[in-house]
Short mmCIF file of C-alpha atoms in Angstrom, two decimals:
data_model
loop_
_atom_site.label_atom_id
_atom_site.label_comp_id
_atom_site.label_asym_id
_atom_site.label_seq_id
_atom_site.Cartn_x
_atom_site.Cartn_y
_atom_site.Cartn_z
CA UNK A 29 179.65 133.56 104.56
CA UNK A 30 178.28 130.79 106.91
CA UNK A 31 176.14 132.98 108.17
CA UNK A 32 174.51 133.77 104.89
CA UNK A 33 174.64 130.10 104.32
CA UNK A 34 172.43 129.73 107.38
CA UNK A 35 170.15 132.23 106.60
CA UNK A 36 169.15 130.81 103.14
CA UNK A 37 169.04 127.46 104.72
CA UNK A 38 166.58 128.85 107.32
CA UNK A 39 164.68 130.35 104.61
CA UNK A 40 164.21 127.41 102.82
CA UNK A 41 163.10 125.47 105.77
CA UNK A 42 160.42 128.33 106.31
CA UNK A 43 159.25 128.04 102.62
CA UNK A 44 159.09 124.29 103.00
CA UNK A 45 156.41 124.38 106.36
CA UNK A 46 154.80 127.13 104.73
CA UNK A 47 154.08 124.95 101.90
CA UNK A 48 153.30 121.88 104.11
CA UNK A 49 150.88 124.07 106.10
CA UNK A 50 149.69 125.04 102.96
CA UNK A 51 148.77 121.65 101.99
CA UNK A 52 147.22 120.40 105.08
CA UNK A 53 145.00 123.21 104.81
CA UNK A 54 143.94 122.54 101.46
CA UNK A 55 143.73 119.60 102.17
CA UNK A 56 141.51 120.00 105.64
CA UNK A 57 139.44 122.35 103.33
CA UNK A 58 138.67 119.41 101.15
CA UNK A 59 137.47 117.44 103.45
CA UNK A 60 135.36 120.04 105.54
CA UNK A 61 133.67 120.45 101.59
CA UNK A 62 133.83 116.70 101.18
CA UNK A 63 131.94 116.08 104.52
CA UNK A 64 128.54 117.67 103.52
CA UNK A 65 128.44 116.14 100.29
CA UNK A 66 128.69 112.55 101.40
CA UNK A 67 126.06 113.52 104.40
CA UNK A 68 124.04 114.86 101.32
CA UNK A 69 124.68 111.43 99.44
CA UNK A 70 124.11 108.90 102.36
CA UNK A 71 120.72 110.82 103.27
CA UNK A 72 119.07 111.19 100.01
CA UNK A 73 119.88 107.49 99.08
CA UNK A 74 118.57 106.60 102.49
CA UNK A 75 115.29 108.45 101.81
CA UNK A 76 115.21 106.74 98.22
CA UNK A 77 115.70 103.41 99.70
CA UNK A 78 112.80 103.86 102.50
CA UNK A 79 111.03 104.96 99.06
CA UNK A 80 112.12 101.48 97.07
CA UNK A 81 111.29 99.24 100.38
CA UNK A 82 107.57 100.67 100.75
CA UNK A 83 107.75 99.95 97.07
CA UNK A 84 109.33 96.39 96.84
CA UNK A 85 106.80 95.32 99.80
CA UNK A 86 103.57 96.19 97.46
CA UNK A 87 105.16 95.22 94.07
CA UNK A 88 106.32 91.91 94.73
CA UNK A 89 102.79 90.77 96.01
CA UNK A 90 101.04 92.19 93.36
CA UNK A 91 103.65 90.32 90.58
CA UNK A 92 103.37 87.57 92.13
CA UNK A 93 99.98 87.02 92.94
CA UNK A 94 99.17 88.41 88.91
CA UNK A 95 101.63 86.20 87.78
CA UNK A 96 99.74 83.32 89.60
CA UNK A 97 96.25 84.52 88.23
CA UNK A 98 97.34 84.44 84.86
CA UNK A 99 98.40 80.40 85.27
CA UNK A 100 95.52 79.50 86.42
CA UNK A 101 93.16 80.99 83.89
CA UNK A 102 91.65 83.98 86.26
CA UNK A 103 92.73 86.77 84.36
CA UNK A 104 91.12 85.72 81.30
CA UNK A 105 88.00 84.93 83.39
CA UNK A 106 88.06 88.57 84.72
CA UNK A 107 88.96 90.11 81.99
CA UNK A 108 85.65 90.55 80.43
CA UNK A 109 84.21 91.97 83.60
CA UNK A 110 86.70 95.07 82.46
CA UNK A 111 85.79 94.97 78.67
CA UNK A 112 82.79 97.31 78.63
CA UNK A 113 85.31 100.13 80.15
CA UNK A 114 88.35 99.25 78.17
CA UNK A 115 86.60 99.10 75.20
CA UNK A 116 85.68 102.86 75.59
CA UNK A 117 89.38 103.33 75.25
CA UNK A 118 90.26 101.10 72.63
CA UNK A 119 92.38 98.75 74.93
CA UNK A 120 92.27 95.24 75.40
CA UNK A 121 90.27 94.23 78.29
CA UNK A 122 93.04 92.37 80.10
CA UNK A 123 94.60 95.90 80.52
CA UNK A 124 91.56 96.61 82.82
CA UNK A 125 93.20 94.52 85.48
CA UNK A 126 95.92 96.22 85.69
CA UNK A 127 94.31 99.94 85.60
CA UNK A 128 92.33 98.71 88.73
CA UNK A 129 95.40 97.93 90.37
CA UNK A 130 97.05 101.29 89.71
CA UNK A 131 93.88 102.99 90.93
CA UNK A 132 94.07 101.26 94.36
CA UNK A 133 97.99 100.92 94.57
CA UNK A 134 99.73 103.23 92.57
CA UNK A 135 102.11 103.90 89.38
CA UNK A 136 104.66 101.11 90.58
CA UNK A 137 101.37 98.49 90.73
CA UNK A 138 100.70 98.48 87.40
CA UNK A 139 103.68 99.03 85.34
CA UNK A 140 105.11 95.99 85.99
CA UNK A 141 102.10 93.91 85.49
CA UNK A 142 101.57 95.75 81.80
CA UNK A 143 102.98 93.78 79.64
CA UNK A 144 102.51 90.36 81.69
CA UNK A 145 99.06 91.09 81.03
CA UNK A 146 98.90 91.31 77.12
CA UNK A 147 102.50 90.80 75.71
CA UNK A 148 104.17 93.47 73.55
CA UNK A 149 103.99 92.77 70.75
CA UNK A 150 100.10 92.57 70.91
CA UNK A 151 100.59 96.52 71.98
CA UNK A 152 101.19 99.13 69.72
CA UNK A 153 102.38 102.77 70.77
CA UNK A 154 98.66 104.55 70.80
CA UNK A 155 97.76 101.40 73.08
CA UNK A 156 100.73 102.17 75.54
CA UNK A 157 100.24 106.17 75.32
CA UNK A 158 96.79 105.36 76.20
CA UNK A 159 96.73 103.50 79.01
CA UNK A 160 99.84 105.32 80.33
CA UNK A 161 97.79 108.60 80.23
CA UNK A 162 94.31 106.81 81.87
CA UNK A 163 97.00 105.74 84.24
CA UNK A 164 98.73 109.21 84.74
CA UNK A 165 95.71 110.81 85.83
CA UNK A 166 93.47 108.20 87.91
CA UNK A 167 96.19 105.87 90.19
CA UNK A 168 96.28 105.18 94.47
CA UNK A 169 93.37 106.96 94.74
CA UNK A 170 92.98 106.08 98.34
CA UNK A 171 96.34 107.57 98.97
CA UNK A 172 96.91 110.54 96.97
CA UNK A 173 93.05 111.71 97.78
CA UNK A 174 93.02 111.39 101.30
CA UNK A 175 96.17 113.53 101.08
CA UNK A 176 93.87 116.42 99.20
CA UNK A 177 90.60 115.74 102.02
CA UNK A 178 93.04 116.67 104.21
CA UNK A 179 92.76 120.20 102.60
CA UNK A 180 89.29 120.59 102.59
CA UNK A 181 88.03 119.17 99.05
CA UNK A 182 85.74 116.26 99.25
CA UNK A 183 87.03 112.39 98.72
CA UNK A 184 84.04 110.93 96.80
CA UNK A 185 84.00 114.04 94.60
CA UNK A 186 88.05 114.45 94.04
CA UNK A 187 88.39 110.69 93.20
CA UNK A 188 85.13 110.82 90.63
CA UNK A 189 87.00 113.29 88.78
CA UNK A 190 90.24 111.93 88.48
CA UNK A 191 88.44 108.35 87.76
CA UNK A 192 86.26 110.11 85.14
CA UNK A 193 88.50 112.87 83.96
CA UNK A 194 91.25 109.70 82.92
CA UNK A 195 88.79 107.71 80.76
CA UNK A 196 87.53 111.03 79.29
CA UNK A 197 90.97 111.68 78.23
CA UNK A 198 92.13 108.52 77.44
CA UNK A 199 88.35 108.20 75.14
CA UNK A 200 89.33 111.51 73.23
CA UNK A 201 93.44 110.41 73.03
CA UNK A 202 92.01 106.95 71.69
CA UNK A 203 89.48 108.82 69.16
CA UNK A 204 92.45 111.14 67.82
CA UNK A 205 94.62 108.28 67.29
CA UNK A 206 92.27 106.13 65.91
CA UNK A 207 91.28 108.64 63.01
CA UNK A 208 93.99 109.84 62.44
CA UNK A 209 96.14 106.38 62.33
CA UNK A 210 99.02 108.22 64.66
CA UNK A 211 100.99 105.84 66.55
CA UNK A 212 100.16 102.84 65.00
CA UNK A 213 103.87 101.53 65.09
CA UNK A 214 104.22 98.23 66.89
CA UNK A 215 105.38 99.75 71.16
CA UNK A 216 109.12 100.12 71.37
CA UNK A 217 109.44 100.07 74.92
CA UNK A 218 113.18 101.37 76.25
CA UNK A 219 112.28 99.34 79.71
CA UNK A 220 110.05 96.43 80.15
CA UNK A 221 109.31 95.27 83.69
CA UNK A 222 108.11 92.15 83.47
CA UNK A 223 106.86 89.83 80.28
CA UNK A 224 104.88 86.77 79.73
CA UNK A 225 106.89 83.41 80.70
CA UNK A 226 106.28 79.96 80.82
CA UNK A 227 108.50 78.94 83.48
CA UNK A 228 108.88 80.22 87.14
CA UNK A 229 112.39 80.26 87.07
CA UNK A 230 112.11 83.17 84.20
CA UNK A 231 109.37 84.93 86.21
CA UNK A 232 111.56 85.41 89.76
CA UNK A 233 114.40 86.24 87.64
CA UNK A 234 112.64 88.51 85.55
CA UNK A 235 110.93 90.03 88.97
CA UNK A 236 114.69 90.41 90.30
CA UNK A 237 115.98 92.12 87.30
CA UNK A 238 112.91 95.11 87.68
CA UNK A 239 113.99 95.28 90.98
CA UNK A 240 117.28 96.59 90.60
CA UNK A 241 116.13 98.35 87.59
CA UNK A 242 113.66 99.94 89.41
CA UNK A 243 116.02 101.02 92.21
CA UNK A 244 118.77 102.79 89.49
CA UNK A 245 115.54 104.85 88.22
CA UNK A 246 114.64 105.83 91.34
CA UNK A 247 117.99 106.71 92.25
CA UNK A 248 118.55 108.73 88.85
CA UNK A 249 115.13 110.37 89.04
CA UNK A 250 115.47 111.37 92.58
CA UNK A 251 119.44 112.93 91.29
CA UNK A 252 117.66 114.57 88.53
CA UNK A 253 114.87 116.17 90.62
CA UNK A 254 117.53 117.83 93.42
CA UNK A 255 119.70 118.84 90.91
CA UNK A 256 116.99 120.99 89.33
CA UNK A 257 115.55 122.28 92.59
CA UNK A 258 119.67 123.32 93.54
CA UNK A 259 120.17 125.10 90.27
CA UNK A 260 117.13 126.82 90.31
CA UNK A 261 115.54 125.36 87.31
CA UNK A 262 112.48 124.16 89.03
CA UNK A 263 111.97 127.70 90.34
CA UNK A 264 111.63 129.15 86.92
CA UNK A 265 109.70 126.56 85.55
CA UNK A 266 107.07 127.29 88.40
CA UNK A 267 107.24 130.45 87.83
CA UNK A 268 106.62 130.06 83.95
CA UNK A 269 103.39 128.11 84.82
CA UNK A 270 101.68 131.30 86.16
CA UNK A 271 100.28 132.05 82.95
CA UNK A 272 99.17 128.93 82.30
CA UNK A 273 97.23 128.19 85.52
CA UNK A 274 95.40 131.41 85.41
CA UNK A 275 93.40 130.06 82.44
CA UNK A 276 92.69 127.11 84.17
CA UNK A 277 90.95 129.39 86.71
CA UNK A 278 93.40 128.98 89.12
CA UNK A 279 94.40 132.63 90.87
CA UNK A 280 98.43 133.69 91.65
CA UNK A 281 96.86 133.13 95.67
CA UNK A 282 97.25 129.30 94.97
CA UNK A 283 99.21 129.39 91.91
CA UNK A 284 102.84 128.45 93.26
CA UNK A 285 100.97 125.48 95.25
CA UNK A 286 99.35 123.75 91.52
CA UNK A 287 102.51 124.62 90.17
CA UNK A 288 104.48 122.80 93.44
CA UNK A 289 102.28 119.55 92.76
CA UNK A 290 102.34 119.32 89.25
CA UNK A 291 105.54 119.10 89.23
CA UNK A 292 106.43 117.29 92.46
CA UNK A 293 103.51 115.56 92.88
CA UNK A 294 100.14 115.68 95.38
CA UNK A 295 102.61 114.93 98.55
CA UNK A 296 104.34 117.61 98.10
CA UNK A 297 101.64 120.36 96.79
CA UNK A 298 98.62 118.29 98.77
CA UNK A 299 101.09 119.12 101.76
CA UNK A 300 101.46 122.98 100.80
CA UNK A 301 97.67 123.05 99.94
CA UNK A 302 97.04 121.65 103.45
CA UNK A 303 98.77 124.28 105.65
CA UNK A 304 97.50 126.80 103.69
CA UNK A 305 93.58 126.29 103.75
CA UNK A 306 93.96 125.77 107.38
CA UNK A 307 95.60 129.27 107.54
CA UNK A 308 92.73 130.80 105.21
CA UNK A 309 95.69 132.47 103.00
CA UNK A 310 93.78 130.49 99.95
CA UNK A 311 90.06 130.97 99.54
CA UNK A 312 88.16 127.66 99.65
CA UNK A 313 87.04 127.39 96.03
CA UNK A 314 90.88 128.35 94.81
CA UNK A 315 91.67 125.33 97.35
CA UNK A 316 89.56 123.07 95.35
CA UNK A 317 90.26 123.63 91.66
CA UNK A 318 93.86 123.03 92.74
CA UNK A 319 93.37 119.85 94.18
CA UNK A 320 91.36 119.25 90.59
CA UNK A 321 94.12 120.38 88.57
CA UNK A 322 96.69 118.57 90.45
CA UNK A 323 94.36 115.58 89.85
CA UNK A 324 94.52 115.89 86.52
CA UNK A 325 98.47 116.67 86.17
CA UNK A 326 100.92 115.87 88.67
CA UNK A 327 104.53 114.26 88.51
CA UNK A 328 105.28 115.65 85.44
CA UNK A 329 108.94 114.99 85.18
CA UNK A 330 109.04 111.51 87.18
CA UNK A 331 105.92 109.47 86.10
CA UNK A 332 106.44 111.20 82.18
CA UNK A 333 109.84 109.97 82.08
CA UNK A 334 108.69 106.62 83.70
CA UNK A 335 105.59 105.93 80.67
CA UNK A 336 107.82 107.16 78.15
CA UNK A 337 110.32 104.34 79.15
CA UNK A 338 107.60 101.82 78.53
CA UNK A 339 107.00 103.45 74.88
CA UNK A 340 104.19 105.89 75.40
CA UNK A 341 104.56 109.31 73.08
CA UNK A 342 105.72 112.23 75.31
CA UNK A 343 103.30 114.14 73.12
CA UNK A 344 99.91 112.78 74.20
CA UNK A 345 101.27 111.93 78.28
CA UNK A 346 102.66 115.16 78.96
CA UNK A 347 101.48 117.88 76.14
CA UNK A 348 97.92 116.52 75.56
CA UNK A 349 97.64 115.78 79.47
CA UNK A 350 98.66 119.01 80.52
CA UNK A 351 96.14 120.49 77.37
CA UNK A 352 93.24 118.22 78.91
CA UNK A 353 93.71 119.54 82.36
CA UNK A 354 93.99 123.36 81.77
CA UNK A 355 90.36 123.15 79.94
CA UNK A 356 88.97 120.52 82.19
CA UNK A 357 90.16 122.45 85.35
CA UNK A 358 88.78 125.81 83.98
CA UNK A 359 84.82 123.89 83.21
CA UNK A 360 84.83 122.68 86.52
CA UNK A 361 86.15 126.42 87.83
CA UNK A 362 82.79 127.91 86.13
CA UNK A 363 81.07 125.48 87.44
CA UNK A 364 81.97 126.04 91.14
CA UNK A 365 81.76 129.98 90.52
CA UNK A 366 78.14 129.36 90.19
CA UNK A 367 77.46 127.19 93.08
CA UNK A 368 75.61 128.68 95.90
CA UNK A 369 78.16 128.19 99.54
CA UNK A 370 75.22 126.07 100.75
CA UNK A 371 75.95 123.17 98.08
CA UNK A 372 79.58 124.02 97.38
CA UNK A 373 80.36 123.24 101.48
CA UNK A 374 77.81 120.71 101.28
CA UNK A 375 78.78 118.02 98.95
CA UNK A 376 82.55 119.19 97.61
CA UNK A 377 84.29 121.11 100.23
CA UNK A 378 84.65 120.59 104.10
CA UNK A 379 86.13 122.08 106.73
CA UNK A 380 90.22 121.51 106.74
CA UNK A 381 90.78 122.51 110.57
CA UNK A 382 89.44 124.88 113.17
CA UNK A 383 92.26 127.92 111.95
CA UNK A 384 89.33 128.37 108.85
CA UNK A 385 86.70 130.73 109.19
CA UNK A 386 83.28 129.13 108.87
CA UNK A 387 81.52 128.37 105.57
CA UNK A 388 79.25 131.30 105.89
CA UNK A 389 81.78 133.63 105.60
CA UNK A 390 84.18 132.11 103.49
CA UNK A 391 85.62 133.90 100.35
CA UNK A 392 84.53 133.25 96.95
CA UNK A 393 87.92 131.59 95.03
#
């Protein structure tokens, strides 16, 4: 009897370190799981905050300094030097101010000036989808284009048709809108940066609050982004654009690399587009009418859901964009079929690096 006694007690001791073993396993399981993910997490909001510091350092100046303009009578000074173009567009000419500054700067330069400029409720939705598009397609121009050089197409020429191919847009979006009366609803805006004030204390507490704000969308759209390049979405969308970017004139040899940028942006695709051209894997002219298309439409998902925000129609900033730069893309692509290589290499394309054959015996794109 005591000895069965035993045995059962001895049993139940195994059970119980079985089940303790069990647990610290689980539980070292856990944290070997747990242990990538917060590497993960600490990295990607250390990238995003390198991102919102770069950012921060060229907003805050620009507020500021705008801000400062404003008080002492400039911008309406200036503003008429910008009337002849923003009249093209239908926009009020103080709005020209702030288009320059997106062109030299970037996205993040202008938004926050927008509405510090002319205030809301002076703004109706066509005015906001207008300038958001003009925006969309011609901003830091000295950036993003040096990027595409890099590749091979030309600076002067790549930047004239982003410049030109946003006010030709925004002239035909204005036109539509006009005739038609869509959008004439007094903007909406979900966001707004920064507004008109009359005292200073309102204006660095106003510039604080777009901070932060700024920082949660960056955080959400960088979240948003990985989670569709982990699940695979991204992938398929890419894919899906094949069809698309064919009638643009753009062949399946650079098709993944227009379909990387527009919708990562010219970083990431310009980068792509870069290494490839200096491997000769895409033909010269294909390299081109990428780095036009990505011109035209780029950041699809991050600077759509950033105008949309600020009350600009998803309709005419993504669907009429991405319309605009199929056809526009595919003119220019005739064009450049018909170029001689003498005046193609000449004045829009230029040796990337010494891994490409020589323009004499380049392919055709």
């Amino acid at each position: 009897m005591t000895t069965r006694v035993e045995v059962r007690l001895h049993g139940k001791r195994n059970i119980r370190r079985l089940e303790r073993q069990s647990r610290r396993l689980a539980v070292s399981h856990a944290k070997e799981k747990t242990v990538p993910i917060l590497t993960f997490a600490r990295r990607k909001i250390g990238e995003t905050l390198e991102i919102y510091w770069i950012l921060v350092r060229i907003m805050v100046p620009v507020i500021l300094l705008t801000e400062l303009l404003s008080r002492l009578g400039l911008i309406d000074a200036l503003a008429p030097a910008f009337g002849p173009v923003m009249s093209l567009v239908g926009l009020p000419p103080e709005l020209g101010l702030a288009w320059l500054t997106g062109l030299l700067v970037g996205m993040w330069g202008a938004i926050p000036i927008l509405f510090t400029l002319v205030p809301v409720s002076e703004l109706s939705v066509a005015d906001v989808t207008v300038f958001s598009s003009l925006l969309l397609i011609a901003h830091a121009l000295p950036l993003e284009q040096k990027i595409v050089q890099k590749a091979g197409p030309g600076l002067i020429v790549t930047m004239l048709f982003r410049a030109l191919g946003g006010l030709l847009y925004a002239f035909i979006l204005h036109r539509l809108l006009s005739a038609t009366g869509w959008l004439s609803a007094p903007a909406n805006p979900a966001w707004i940066p920064m507004s008109t004030s009359s005292d200073w204390r309102d204006v660095f507490s106003g510039l604080l609050e777009t901070m932060l704000t700024m920082l949660v969308i960056l955080l959400a759209l960088q979240c948003a982004l990985d989670i569709l390049k982990r699940t695979g979405i991204l992938d398929l969308l890419i894919t899906a654009m094949a069809p698309l970017l064919q009638l643009a004139g753009i062949k399946r040899e650079a098709g993944h690399l227009a379909a990387v940028g527009l919708f990562l942006g010219i970083s990431y695709g310009g980068g792509l587009l870069i290494r490839e051209a200096r491997s000769g894997a895409v033909s010269p002219r294909q390299v081109f009418l990428t780095c036009v298309f990505m011109g035209f439409a780029h950041s699809i998902i991050e600077d759509t859901l950033l105008v949309v925000a600020l009350g600009a129609d998803v309709g005419g900033v993504l669907v009429g964009r991405l319309v605009f730069a199929v056809i526009a893309t595919a003119v220019v692509a005739r064009i450049v079929r018909n170029l001689p290589d003498a005046t193609f290499f000449r004045w829009a394309f230029h040796n990337p690096g010494p891994a490409e054959e020589k323009p004499a015996v380049m392919r055709r794109g």
